[in-house]
CSV table of C-alpha atoms in Angstrom, one decimal:
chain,number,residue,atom,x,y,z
Y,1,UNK,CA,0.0,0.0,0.0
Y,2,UNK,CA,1.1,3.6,-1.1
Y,3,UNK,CA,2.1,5.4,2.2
Y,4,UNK,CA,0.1,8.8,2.7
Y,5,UNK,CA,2.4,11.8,1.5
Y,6,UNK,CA,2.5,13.2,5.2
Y,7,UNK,CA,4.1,9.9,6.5
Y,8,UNK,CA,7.6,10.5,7.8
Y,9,UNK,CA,8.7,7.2,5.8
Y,10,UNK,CA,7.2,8.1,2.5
Y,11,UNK,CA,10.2,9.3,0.4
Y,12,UNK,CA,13.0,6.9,1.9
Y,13,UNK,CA,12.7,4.6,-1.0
Y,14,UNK,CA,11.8,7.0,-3.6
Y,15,UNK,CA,15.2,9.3,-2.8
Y,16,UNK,CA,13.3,12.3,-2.2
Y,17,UNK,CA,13.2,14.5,1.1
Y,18,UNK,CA,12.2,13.2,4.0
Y,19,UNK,CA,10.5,14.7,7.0
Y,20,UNK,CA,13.5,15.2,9.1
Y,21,UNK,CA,15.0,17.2,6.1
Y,22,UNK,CA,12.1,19.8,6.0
Y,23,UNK,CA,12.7,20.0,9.7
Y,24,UNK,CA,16.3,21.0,9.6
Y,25,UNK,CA,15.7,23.3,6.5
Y,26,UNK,CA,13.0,25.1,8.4
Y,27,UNK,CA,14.8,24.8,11.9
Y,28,UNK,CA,12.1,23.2,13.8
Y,29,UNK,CA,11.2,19.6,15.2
Y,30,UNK,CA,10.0,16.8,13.4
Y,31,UNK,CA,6.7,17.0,15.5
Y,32,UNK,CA,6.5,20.4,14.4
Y,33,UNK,CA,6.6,19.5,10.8
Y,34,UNK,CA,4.4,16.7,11.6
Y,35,UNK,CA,2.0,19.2,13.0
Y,36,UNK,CA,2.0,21.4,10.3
Y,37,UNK,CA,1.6,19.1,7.4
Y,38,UNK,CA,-1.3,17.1,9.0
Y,39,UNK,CA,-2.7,20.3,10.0
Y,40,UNK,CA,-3.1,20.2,13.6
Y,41,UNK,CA,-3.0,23.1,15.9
Y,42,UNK,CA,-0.3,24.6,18.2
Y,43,UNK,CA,1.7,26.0,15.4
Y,44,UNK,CA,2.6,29.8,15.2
Y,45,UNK,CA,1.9,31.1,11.8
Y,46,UNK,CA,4.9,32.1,11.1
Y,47,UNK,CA,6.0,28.9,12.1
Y,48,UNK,CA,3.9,27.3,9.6
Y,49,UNK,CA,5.0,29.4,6.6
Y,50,UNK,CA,8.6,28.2,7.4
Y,51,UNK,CA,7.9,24.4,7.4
Y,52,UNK,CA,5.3,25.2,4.3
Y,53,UNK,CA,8.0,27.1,2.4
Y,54,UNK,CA,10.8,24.1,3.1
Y,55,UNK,CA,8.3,21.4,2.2
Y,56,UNK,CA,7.7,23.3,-1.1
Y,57,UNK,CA,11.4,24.1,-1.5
Y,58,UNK,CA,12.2,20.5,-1.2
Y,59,UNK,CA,9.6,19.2,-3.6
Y,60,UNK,CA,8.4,17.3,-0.7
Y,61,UNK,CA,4.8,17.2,-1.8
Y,62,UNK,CA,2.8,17.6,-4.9
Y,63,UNK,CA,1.6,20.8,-5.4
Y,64,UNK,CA,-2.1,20.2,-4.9
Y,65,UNK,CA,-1.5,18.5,-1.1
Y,66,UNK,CA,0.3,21.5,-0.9
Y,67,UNK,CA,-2.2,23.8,-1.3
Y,68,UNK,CA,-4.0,22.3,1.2
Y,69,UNK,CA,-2.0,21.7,3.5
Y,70,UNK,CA,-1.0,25.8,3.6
Y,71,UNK,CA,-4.8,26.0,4.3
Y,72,UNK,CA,-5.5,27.1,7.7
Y,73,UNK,CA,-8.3,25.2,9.7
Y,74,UNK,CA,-12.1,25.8,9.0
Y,75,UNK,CA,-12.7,28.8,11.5
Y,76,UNK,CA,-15.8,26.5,14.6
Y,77,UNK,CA,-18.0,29.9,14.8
Y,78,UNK,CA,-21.2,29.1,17.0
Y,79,UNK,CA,-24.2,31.1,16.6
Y,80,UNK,CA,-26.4,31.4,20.0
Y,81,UNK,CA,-29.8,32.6,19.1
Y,82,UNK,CA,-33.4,32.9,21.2
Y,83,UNK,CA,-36.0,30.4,20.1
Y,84,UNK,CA,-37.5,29.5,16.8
Y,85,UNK,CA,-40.9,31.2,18.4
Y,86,UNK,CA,-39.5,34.8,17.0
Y,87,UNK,CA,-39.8,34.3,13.7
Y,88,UNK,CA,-36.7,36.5,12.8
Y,89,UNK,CA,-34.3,34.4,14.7
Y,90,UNK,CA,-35.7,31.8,12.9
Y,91,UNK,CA,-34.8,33.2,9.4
Y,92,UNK,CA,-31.1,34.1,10.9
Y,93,UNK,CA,-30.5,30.4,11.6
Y,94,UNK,CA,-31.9,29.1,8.9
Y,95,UNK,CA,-29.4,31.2,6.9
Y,96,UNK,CA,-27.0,30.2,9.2
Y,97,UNK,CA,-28.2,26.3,8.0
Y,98,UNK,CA,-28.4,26.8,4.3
Y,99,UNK,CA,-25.2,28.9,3.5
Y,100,UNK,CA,-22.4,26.8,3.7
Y,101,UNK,CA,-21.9,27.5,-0.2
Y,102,UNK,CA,-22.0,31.1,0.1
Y,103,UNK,CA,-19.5,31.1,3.3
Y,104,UNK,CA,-16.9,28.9,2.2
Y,105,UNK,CA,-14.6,31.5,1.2
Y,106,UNK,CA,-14.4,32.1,4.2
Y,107,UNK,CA,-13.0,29.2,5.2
Y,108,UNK,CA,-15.3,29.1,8.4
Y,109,UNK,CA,-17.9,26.3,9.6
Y,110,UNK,CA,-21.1,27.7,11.4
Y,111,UNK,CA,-23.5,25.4,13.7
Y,112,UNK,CA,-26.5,27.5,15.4
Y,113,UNK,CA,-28.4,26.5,18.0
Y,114,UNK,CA,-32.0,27.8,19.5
Y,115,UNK,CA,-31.8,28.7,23.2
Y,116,UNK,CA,-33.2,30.3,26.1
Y,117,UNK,CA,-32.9,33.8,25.4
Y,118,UNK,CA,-34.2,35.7,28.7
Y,119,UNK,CA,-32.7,34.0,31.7
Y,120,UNK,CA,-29.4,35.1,32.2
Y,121,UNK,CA,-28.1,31.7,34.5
Y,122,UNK,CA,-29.1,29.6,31.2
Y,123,UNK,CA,-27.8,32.1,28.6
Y,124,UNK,CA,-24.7,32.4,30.6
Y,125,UNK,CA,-24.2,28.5,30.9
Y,126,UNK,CA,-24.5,27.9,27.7
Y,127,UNK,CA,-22.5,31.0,26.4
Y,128,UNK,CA,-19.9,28.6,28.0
Y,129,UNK,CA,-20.8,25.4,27.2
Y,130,UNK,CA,-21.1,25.9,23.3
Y,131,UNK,CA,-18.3,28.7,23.3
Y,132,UNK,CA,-15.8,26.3,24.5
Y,133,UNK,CA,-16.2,24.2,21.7
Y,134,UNK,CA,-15.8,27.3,18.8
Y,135,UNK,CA,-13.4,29.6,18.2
Y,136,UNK,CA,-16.0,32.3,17.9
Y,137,UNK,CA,-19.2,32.3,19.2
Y,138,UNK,CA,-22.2,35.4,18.3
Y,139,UNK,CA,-25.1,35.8,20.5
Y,140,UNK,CA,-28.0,38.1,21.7
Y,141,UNK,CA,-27.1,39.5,25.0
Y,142,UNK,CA,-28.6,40.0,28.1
Y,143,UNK,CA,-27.7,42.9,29.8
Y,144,UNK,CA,-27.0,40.8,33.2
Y,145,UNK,CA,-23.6,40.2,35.1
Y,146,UNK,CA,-23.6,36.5,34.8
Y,147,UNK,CA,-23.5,37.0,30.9
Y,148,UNK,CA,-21.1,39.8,31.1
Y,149,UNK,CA,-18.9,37.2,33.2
Y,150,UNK,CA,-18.9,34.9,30.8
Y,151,UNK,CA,-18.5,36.3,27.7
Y,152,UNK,CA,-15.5,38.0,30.1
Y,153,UNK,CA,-14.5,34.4,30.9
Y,154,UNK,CA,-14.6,33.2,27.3
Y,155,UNK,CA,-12.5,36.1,25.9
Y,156,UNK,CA,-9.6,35.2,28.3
Y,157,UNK,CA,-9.7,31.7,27.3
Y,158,UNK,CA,-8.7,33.3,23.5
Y,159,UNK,CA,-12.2,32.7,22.5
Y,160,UNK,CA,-14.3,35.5,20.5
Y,161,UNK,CA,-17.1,36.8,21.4
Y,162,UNK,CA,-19.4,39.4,18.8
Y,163,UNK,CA,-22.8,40.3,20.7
Y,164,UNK,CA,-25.8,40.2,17.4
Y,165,UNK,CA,-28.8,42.4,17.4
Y,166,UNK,CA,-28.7,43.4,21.4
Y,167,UNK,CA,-24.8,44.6,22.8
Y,168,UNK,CA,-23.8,44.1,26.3
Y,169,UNK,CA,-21.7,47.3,27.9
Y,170,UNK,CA,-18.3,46.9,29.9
Y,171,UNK,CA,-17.7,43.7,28.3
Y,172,UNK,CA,-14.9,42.2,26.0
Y,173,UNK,CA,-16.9,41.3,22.8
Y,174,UNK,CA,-14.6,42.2,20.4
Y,175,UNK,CA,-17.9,43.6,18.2
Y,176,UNK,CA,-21.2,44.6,17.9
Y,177,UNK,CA,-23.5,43.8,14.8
Y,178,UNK,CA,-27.2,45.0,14.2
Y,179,UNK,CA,-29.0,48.5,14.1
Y,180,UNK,CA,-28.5,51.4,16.1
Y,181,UNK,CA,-31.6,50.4,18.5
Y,182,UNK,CA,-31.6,54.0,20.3
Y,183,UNK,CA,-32.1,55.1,16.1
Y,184,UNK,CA,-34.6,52.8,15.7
Y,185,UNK,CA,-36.8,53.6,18.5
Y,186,UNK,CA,-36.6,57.1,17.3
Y,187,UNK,CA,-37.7,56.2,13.8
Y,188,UNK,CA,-40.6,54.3,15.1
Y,189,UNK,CA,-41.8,57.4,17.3
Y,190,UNK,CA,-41.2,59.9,14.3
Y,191,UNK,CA,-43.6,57.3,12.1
Y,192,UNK,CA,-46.1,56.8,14.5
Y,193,UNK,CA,-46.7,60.2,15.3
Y,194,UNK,CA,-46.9,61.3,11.9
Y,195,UNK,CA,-49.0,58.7,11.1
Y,196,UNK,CA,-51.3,59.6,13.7
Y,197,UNK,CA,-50.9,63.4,12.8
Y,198,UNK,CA,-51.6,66.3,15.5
Y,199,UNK,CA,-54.9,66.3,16.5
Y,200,UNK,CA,-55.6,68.8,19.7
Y,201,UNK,CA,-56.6,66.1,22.2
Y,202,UNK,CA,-54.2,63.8,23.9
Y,203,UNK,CA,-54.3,60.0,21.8
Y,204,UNK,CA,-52.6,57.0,23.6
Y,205,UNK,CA,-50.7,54.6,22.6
Y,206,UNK,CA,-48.7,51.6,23.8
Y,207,UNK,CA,-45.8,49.5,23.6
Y,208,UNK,CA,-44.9,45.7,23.8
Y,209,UNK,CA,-41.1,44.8,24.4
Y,210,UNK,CA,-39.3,41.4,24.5
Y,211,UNK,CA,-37.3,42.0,27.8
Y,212,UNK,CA,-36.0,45.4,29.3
Y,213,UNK,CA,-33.3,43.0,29.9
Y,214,UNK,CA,-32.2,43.1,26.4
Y,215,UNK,CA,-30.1,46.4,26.0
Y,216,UNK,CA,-31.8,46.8,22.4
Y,217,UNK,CA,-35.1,46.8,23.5
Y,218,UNK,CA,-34.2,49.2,26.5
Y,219,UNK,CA,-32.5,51.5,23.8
Y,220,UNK,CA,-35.2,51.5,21.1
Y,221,UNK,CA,-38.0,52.3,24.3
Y,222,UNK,CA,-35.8,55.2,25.3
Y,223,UNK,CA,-35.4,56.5,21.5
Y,224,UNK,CA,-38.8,55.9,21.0
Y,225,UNK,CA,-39.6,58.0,24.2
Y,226,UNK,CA,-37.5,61.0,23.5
Y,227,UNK,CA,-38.8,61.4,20.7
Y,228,UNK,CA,-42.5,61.6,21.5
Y,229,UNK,CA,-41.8,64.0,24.0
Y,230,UNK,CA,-40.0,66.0,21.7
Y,231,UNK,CA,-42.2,66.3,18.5
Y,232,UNK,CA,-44.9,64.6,19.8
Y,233,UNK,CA,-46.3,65.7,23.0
Y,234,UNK,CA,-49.8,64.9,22.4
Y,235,UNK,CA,-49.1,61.1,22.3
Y,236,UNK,CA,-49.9,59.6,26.0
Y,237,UNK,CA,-48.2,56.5,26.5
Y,238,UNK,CA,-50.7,54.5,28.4
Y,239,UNK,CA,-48.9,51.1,29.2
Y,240,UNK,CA,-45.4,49.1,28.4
Y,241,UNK,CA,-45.5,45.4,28.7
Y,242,UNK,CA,-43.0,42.3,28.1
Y,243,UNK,CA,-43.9,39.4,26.1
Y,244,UNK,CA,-41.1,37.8,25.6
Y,245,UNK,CA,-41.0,37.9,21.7
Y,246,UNK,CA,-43.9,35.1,22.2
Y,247,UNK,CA,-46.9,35.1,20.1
Y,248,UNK,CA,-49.3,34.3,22.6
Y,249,UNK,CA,-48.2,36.2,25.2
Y,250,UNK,CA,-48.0,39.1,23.0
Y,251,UNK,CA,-51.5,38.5,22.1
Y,252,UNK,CA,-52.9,38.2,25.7
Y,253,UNK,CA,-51.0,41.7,26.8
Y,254,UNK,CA,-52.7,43.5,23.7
Y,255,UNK,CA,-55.7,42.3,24.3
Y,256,UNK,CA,-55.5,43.6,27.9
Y,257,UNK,CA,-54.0,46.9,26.9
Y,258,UNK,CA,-57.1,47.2,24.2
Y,259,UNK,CA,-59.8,46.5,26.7
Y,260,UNK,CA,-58.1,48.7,29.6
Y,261,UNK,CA,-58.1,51.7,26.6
Y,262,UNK,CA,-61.0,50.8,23.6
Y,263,UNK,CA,-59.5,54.3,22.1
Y,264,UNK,CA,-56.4,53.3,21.8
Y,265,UNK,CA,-54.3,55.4,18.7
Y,266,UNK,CA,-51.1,53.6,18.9
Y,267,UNK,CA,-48.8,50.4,19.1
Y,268,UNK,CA,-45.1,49.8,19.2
Y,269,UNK,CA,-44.0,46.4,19.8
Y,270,UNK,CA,-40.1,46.9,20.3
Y,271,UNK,CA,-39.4,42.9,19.6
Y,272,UNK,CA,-40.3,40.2,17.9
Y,273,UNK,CA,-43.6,38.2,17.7
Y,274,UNK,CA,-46.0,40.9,15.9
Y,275,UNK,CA,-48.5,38.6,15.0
Y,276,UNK,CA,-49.8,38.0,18.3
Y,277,UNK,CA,-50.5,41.9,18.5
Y,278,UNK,CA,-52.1,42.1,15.7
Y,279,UNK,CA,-54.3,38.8,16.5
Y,280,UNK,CA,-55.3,41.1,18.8
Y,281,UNK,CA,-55.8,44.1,17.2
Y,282,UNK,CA,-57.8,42.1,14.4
Y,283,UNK,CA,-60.0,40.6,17.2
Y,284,UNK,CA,-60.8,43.9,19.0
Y,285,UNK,CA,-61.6,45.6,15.6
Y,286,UNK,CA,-59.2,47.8,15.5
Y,287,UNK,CA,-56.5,46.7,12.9
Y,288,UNK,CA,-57.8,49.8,11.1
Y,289,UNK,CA,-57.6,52.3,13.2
Y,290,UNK,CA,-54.6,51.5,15.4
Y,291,UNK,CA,-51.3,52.5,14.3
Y,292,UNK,CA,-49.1,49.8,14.4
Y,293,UNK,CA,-45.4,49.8,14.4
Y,294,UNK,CA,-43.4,46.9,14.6
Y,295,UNK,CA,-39.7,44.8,13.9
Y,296,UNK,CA,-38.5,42.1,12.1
Y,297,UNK,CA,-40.0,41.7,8.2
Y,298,UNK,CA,-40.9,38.3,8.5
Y,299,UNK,CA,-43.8,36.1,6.6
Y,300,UNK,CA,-45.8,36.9,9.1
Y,301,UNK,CA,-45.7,40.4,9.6
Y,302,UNK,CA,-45.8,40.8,5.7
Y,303,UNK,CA,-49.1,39.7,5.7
Y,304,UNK,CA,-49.8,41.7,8.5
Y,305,UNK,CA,-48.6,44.7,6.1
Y,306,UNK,CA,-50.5,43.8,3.3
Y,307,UNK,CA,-53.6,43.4,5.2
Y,308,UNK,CA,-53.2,46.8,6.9
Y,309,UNK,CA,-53.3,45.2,10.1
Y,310,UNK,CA,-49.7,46.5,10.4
Y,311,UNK,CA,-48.4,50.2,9.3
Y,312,UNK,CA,-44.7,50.1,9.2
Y,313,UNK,CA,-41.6,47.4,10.0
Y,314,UNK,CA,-38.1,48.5,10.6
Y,315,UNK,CA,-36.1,45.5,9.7
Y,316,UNK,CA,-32.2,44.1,9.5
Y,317,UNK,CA,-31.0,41.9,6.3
Y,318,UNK,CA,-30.4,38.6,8.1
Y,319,UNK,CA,-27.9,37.6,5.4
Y,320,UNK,CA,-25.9,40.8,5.8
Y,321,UNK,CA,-25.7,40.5,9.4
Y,322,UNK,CA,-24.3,37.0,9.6
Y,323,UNK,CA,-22.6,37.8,6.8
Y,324,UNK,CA,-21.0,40.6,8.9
Y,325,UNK,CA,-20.1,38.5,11.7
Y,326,UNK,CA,-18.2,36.1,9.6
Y,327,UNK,CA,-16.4,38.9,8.1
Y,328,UNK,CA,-14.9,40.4,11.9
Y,329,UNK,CA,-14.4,36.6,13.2
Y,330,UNK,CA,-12.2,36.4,10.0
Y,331,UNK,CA,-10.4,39.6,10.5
Y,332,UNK,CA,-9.8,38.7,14.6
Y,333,UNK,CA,-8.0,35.2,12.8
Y,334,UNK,CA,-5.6,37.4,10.8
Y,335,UNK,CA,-5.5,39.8,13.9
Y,336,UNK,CA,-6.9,42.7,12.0
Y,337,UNK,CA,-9.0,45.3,13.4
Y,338,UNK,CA,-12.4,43.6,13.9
Y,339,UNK,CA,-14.4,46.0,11.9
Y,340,UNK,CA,-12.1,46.4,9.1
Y,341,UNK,CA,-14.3,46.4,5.7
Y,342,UNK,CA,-17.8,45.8,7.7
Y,343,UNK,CA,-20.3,48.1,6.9
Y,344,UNK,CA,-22.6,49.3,9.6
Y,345,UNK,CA,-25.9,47.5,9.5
Y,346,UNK,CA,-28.4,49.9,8.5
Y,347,UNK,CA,-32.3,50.9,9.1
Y,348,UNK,CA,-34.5,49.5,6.4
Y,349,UNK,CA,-38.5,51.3,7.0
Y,350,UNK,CA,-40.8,49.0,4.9
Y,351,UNK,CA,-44.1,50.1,4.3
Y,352,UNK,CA,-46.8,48.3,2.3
Y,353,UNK,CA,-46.1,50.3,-0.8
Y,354,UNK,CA,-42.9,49.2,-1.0
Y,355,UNK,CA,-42.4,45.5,0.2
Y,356,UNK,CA,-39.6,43.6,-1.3
């Protein structure tokens, strides 16, 4: 049998190199070269290009095995993401699921996996548990100590750690990628009270929000808030409740909001999970005459558009995002600055009229 070209043995009967000759050309071990060539870790890089460039030199190995040996190892990136019940995490891990093709060139392999998104001792725990088996790992954070420890704890182990769609302050994530939450609470305030115009009695309105625990939602309430008071002092906001980006429980805290205030103008819902508001809204009567602002264009909330039920969605490209975290995981590899070539995620407003 033919030995395998990274053998130590396979060129003594041919007359060619032999492992311990690339070693003394390159100035290293045998079990460096050995380490190199069958591509397994604890090698420097410049270490590497040495052994690579004396195996080459030395015409120890054809030039395809080569090439693949100077390869470095598929990049393990773990994506941590609430449950499938939001429907727009379910769209980012499905992307995460289907791309391989499209992120091969990026030499990187991408596993995602559903979890409990707002209690900090779980998140934390398995921030850990699936982070020590990556070399990058991207989740949405909860503003908590626990998490901050352990993304802390995970970053000193030489593991990176990008927070996605909500950030997480004083910590070492080496990024953040998604909107500018405190811009899009903003937006949604400067829609919704245009929408609702400037009558000269007080209107109310409401909001629904995954967690306060999630620094985005905290940041698009506030945004939202400021701006109300601002331009739109008329609007009276009459109640702010969590739902946990779950359609039923979404639908059960609109429906209480619309029976506590019949006359209620307007609706924000800061997460995920919009069809349970409007379930509710289409229950009460009053998908016409509520404003409703929401997140996430989903299936569902694009019917929710078309119907009317729904006014306006301010959405994130799911593909662009992971696309973006691929892109700073690759640049912390060839220690780069992380957010060198990523463009800021930006604000897409989609209205009815002008659905993709």
């Amino acid at each position: 049998m033919m030995p395998t070209p990274f053998d130590p043995t396979y060129s003594a009967a041919t007359g060619r190199a032999r492992v311990a000759d690339i070693a003394r050309t390159a100035g290293v071990s045998t079990a460096t070269v050995d380490r190199v060539l069958n591509q397994r870790p604890g090698v420097r890089a410049a270490t590497m290009q040495k052994v690579l460039k004396a195996a080459a030199a030395l015409d120890y190995l054809p030039e395809a095995d080569l090439y693949k040996a100077m390869q470095p190892r598929p990049m393990r990136l773990v994506f941590l993401l609430p449950p499938q019940s939001n429907r727009f995490m379910q769209m980012l891990g499905d992307y995460i699921a289907f791309a391989e093709d499209q992120l091969a060139p990026f030499n990187v392999k991408c596993k995602c996996h559903h979890i409990e998104g707002f209690n900090p001792s779980v998140l934390a725990k398995r921030l850990l548990h699936y982070g020590r088996q990556a070399d990058g790992v991207a989740f949405m954070a909860l503003e908590h100590p626990l998490v901050r420890e352990a993304v802390n704890t995970l970053v000193a182990e030489g593991i990176h750690v990008v927070t996605l769609i909500s950030d997480l302050s004083n910590s070492r994530r080496a990024a953040y990628v998604g909107m500018d939450n405190r811009a899009a609470g903003r937006t949604a305030g400067y829609l919704l009270g245009r929408f609702l115009g400037n009558p000269k009695t007080p209107m109310k309105i409401a909001m629904i929000a995954g967690s306060l625990s999630y620094r985005g939602h905290e940041e698009r309430e506030m945004g939202f808030l400021h701006v109300l008071e601002e331009m739109f002092p008329h609007l009276q906001v009459v109640g702010l409740r969590e739902g946990h980006d779950d359609a039923d429980t979404n639908y059960k805290q609109a429906r209480t909001l619309l029976e506590q205030h019949p006359d209620l103008a307007g609706m924000y819902n800061i997460g995920g999970a919009s069809d349970g508001v409007g379930r509710a809204l289409k229950e009460s009567g009053r998908e016409q005459k509520t404003v409703f602002i929401g997140h996430g264009l989903t299936p569902d909330t694009r019917g929710l558009l078309i119907d009317g039920t729904m006014d306006a969605i301010l959405t994130q490209h799911p593909q662009n995002m992971i696309l973006n975290c691929v892109r700073i995981f690759g640049n912390l590899r060839e220690r780069r600055e992380a957010l060198a070539g990523v463009e800021a995620v930006r604000i897409s407003v989609i209205l009815r009229e002008n659905l993709p």
